[in-house]
Coordinates of C-alpha atoms in Angstrom, one line a residue:
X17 CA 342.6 247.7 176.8
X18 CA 338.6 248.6 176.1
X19 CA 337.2 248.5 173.1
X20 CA 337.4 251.9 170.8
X21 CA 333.3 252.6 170.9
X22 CA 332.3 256.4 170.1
X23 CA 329.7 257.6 172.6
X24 CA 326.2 259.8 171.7
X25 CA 327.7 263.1 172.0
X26 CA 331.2 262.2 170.4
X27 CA 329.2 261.2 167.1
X28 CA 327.1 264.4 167.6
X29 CA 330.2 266.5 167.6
X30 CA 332.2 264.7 165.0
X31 CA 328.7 264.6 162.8
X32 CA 328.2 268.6 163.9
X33 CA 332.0 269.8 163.1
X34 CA 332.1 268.0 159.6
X35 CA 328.3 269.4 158.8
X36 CA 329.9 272.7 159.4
X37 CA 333.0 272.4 157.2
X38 CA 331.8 271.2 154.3
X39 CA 328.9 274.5 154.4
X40 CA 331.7 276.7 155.7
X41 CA 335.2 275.9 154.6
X42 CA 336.0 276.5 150.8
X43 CA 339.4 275.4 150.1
X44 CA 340.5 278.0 147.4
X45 CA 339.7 280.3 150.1
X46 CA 341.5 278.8 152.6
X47 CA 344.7 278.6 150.0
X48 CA 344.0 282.1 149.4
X49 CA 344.4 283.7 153.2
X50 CA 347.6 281.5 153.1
X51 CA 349.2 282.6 150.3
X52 CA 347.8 286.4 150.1
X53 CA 346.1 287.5 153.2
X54 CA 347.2 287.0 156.9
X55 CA 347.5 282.7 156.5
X56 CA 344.6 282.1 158.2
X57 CA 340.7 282.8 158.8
X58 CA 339.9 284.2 161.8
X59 CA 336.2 283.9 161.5
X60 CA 336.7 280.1 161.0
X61 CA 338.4 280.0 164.5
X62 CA 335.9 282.2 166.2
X63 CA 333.4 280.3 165.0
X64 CA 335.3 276.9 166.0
X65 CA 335.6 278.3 169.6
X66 CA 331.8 280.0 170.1
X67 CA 329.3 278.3 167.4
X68 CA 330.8 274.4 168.0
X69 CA 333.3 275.2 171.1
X70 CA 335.8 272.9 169.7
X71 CA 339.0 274.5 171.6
X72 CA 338.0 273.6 174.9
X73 CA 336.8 270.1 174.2
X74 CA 339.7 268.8 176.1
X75 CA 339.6 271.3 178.8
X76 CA 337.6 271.5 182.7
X77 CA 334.5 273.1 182.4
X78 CA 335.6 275.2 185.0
X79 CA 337.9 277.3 182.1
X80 CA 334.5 276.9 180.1
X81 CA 335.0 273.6 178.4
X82 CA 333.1 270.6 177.7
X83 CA 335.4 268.3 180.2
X84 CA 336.4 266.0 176.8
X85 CA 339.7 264.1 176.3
X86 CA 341.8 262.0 173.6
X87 CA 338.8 260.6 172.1
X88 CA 337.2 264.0 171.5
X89 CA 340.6 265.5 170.1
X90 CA 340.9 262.4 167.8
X91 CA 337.5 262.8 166.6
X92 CA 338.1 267.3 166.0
X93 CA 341.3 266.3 164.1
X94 CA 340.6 263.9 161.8
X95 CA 336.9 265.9 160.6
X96 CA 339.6 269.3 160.4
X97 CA 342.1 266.4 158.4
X98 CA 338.9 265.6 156.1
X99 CA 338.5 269.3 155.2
X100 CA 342.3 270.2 155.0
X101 CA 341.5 272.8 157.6
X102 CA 345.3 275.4 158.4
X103 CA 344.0 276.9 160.9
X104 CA 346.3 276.3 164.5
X105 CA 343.9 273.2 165.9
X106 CA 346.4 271.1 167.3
X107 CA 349.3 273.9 167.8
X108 CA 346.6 275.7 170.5
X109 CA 343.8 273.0 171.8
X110 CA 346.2 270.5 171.9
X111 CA 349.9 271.5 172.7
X112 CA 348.4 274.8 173.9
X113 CA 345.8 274.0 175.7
X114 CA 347.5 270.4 177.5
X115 CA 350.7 272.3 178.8
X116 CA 348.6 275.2 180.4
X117 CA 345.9 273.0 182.0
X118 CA 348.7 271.4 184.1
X119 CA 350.2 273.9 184.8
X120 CA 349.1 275.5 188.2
X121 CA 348.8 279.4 188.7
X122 CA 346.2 282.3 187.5
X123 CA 348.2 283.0 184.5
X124 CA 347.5 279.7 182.8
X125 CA 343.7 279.4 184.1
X126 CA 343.4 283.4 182.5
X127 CA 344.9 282.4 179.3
X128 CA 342.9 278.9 179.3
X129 CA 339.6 280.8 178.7
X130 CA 340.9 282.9 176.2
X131 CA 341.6 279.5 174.0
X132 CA 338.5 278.4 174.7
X133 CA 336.8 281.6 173.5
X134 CA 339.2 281.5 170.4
X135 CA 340.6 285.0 171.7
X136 CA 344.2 283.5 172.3
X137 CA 346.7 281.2 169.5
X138 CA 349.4 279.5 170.6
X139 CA 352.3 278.5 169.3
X140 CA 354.5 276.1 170.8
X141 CA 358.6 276.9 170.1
X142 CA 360.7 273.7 171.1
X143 CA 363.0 272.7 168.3
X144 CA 366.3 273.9 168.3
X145 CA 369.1 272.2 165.8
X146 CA 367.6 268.6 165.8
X147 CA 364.1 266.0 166.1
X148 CA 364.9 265.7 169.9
X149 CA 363.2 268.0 171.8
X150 CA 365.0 267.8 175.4
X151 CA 367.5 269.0 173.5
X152 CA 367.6 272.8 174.5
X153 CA 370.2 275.2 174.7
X154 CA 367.8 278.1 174.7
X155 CA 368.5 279.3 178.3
X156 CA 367.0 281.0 180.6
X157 CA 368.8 282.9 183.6
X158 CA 367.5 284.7 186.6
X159 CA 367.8 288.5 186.1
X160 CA 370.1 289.9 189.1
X161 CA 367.3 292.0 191.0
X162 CA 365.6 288.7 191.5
X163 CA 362.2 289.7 190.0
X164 CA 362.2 288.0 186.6
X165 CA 364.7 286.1 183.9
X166 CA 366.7 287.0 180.8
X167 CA 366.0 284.8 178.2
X168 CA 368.6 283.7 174.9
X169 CA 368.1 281.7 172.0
X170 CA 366.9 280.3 169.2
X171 CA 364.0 278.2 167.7
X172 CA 363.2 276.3 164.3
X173 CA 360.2 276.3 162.5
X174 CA 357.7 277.4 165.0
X175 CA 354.1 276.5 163.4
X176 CA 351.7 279.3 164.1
X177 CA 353.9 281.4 165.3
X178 CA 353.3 284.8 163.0
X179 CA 349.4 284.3 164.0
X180 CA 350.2 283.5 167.5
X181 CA 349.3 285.6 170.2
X182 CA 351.2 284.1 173.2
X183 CA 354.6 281.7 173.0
X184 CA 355.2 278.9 174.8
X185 CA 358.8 278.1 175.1
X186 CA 361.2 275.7 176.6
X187 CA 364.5 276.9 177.9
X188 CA 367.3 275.3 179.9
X189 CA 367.6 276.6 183.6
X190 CA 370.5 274.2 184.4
X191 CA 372.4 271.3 183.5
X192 CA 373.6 270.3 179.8
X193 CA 371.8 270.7 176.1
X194 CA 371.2 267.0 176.2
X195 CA 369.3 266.3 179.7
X196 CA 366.1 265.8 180.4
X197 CA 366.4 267.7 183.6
X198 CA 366.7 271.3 184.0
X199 CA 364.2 272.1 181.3
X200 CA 361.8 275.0 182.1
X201 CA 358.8 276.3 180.3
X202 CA 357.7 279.6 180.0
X203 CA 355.1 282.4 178.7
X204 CA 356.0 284.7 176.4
X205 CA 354.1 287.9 174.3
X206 CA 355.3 287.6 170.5
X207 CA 355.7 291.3 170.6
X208 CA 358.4 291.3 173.7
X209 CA 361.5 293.8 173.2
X210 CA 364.4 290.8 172.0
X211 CA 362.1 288.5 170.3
X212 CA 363.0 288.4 166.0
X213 CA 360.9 286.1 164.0
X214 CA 361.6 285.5 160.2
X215 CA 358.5 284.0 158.5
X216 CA 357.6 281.2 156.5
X217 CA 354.9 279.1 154.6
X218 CA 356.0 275.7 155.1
X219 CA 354.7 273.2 151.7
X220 CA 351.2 272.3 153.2
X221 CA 350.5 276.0 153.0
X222 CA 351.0 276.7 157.2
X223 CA 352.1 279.9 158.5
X224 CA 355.8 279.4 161.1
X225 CA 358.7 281.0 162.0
X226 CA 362.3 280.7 162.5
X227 CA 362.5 282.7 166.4
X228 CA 365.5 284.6 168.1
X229 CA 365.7 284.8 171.6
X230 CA 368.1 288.0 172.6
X231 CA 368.3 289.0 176.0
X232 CA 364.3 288.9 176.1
X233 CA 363.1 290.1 179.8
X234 CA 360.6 288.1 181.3
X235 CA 359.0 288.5 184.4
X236 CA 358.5 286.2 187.6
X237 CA 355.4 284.4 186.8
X238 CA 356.1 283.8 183.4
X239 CA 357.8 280.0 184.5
X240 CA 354.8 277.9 183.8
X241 CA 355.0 275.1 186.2
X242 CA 358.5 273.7 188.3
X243 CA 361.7 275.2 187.7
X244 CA 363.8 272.6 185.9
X245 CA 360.9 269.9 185.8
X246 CA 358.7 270.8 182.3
X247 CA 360.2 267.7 180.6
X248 CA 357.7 264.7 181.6
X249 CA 355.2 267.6 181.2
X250 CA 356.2 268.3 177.5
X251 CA 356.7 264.8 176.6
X252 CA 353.4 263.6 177.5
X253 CA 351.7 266.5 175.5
X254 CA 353.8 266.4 172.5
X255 CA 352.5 262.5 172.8
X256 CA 348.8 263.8 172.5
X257 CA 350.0 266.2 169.7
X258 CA 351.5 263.4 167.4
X259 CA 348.4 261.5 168.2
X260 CA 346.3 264.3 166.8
X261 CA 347.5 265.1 163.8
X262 CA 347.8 261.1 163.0
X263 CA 344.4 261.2 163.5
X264 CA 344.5 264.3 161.0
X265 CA 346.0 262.5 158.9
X266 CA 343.8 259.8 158.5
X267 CA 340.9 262.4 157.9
X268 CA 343.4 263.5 155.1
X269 CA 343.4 260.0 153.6
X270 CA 340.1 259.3 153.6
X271 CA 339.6 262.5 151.4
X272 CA 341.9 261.6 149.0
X273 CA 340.7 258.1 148.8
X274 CA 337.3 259.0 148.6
X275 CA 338.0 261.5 145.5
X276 CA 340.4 259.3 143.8
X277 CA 337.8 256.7 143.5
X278 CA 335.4 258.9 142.1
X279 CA 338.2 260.4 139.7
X280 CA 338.4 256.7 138.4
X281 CA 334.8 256.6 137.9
X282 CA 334.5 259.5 135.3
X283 CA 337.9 259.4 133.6
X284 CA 337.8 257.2 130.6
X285 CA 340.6 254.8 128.7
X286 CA 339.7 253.2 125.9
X287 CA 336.8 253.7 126.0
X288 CA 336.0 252.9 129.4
X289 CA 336.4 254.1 132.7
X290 CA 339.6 253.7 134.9
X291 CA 337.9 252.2 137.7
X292 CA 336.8 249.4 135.2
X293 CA 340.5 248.5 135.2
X294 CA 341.1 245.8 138.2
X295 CA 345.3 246.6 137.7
X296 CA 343.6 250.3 140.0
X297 CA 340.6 248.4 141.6
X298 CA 343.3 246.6 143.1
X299 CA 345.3 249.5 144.1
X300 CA 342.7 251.1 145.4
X301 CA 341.7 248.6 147.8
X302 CA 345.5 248.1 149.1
X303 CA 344.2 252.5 149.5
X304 CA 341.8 251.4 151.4
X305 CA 343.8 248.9 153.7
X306 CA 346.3 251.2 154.5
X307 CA 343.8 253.5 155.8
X308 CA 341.9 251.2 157.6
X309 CA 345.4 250.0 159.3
X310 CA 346.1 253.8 160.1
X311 CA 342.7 254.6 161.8
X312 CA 342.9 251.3 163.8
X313 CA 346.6 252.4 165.0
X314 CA 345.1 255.9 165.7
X315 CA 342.5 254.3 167.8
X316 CA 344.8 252.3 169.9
X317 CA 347.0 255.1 170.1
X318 CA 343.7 257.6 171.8
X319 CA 343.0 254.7 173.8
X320 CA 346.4 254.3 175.2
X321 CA 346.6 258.2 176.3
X322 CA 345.3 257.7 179.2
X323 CA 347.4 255.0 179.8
X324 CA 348.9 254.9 183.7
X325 CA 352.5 254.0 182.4
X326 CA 354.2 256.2 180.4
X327 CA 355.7 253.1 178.8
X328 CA 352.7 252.3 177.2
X329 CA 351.3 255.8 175.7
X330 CA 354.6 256.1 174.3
X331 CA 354.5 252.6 173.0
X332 CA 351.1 253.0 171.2
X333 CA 352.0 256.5 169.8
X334 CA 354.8 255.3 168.2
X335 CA 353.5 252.6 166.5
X336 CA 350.5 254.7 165.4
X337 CA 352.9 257.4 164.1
X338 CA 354.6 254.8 161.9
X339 CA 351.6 253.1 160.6
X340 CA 350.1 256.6 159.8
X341 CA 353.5 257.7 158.3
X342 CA 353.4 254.5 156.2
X343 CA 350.0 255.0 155.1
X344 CA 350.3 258.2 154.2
X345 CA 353.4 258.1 151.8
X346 CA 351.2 255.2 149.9
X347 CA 348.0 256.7 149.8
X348 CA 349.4 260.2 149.0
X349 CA 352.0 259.1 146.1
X350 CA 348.9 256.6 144.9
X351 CA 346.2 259.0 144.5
X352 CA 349.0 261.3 142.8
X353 CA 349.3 258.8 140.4
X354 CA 345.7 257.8 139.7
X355 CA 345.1 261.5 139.0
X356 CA 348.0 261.7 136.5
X357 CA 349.8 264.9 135.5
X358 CA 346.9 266.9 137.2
X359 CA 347.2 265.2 140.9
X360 CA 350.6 267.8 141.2
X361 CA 348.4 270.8 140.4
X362 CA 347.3 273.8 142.1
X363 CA 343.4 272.8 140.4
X364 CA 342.7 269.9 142.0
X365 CA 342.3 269.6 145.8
X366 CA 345.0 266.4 145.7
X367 CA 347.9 268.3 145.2
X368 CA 347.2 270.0 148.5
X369 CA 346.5 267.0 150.2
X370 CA 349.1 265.1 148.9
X371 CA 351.1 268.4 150.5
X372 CA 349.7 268.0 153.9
X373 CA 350.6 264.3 153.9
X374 CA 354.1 264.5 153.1
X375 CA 354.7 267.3 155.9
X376 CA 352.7 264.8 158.3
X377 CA 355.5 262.3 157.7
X378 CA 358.2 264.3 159.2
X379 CA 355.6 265.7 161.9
X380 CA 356.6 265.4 165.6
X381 CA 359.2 262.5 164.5
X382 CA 359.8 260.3 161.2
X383 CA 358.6 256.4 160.8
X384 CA 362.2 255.4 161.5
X385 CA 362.2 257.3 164.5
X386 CA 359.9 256.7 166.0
X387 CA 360.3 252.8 165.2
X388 CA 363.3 253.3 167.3
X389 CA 361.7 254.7 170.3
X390 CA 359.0 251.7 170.3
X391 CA 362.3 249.5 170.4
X392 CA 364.0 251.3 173.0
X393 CA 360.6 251.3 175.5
X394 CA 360.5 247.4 174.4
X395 CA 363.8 246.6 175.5
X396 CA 363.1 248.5 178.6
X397 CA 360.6 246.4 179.6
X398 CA 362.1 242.9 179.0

């Protein structure tokens, strides 16, 4: 495996991106469009998509985007981690944008460009009753005059899906809940006649919804790719999603490393500052090695994307998944701690941190699971 070296232009655009954020995006403001206002800021995304064109840095230039990959997502996630950012990132450039760029057909190149112009969210509805996602007993049947499907159903805790302007959904078009075969993907308008949603905010202050699928008419070209054959398709980019938002998570941690240190700097204890203390000095720098440890498995884990053998992107996902899970229960409970009664409140910026980190942990799959899955592909291979 190469060495993880950041290029001219990725250092430009993580350097650009975090210039940006820390001029443009105000936390309490943020908090505020969650909690009050429509759970998001739209001129944050527009000016994501057409001021730094950060949605289509994974896509073709011929969709209009900058022909980027892993590394580029890795470096966009962990900057938007750093700032705490809600808005649907990884929900739309990444799960969006990496099911519809392999899928063929005019629908998916159309709605391609409208991510990259930030004109289009999407949100991507795959969980049913449990973590794994082939299993799907949403179902989706031709309709009798042959011209389009009937689709019924039900999804859990769609992120972005009450800002969303286009669903993309997995439904079974044969075989049992539990195969990995028979799964479809498809298109759908939030507003279709059959579709319920019931809203949420989730603890890290994100916008999803619980979905209903009842008889929901869909037409021909809706299928995105093979009848039956979305599986390997949705695997691989729920892969590059959990990737993302470990590397989100590290941006997260650094944060809230950086600010607990400084905490310990100006809060005094008899008579002296906390930092003076080496009891937390030492604490801090176990802080510090965790997140060290995470980044490194983050790394690996970009590198290994683009990985020939399935067996070994899954392999370094999962071990980056755990080590970021890991790090981000210490760090997160630690910096709570260092901050004392006030790192729970709404005042200081790592209560909402400490937030996003503890909804990372359970995040496309837990430590323990996925330390099962890097078992499973190691057994596999022996």
């Amino acid at each position: 495996m190469t060495a993880f070296v950041l290029t001219d232009e990725q250092l430009m655009l993580r350097d650009g991106l975090t210039k940006f954020l820390a001029s443009r995006y105000d936390l309490d403001a943020s908090r505020a469009a969650v909690k009050t206002g429509a759970g998001w800021q739209p001129e944050i995304w527009r000016a994501l998509a057409q001021d730094l064109g950060v949605l289509g840095a994974s896509l073709p230039e011929s969709v209009g985007g900058t022909g980027g990959g892993p590394t580029e997502l890795m470096v966009i996630a962990e900057a938007l981690g750093y700032a705490l950012v809600v808005e649907p990132f990884v929900d739309t450039a990444v799960l969006g944008a990496g099911l519809l760029r392999r899928c063929a057909g005019p629908r998916a190149a159309e709605l391609l460009a409208q991510l990259v112009d930030g004109a289009a969210v999407t949100a991507f509805a795959a969980t049913e009753s449990g973590p794994d996602l082939h299993v799907v007993a949403t179902a989706a049947r031709r309709r009798g005059d042959g011209e389009g499907w009937v689709l019924d159903g039900a999804k859990s805790v769609v992120t972005s899906a009450p800002i969303a302007t286009h669903l993309l959904v997995t439904a079974r078009t044969s075989g049992n809940p539990d195969d990995r075969d028979g799964i479809s993907l498809f298109l759908l308008d939030p507003a279709a006649s059959g579709i319920t949603a019931h809203p949420m905010r989730t603890i890290d202050d994100r916008v999803a919804a619980d979905l209903v699928f009842d008889g929901v008419r869909l037409p021909g070209d809706a299928l995105l790719g093979a009848e039956g054959g979305a599986w390997p398709l949705v695997e691989q980019v729920v892969d590059e999603a959990t990737a993302a938002v470990c590397a989100e998570a590290v941006g997260c941690m650094r944060k809230v490393l950086a600010d607990t240190v400084e905490y310990t700097k100006q809060r005094k204890q008899f008579g002296q500052p906390l930092s003076r203390f080496q009891a937390l000095q030492h604490r801090m720098v176990d802080m510090y090695m965790e997140v060290e440890q995470a980044a490194a498995a983050v790394q690996l884990a970009t590198l290994a994307l683009d990985a020939p053998s399935r067996t070994e992107r899954a392999r370094g996902v999962s071990v980056a998944k755990a080590t970021t899970s890991r790090a981000a229960r210490f760090v997160g409970q630690n910096a709570v701690q260092l901050h004392g009664g006030m790192g729970m409140t709404e005042e200081l910026a790592v209560g909402h941190y400490f937030k996003r980190l503890t909804a990372f942990e359970y995040e496309f799959g837990t430590e323990s699971a996925h330390l099962a899955r890097y078992t499973a592909l190691d057994q596999s291979r022996s």
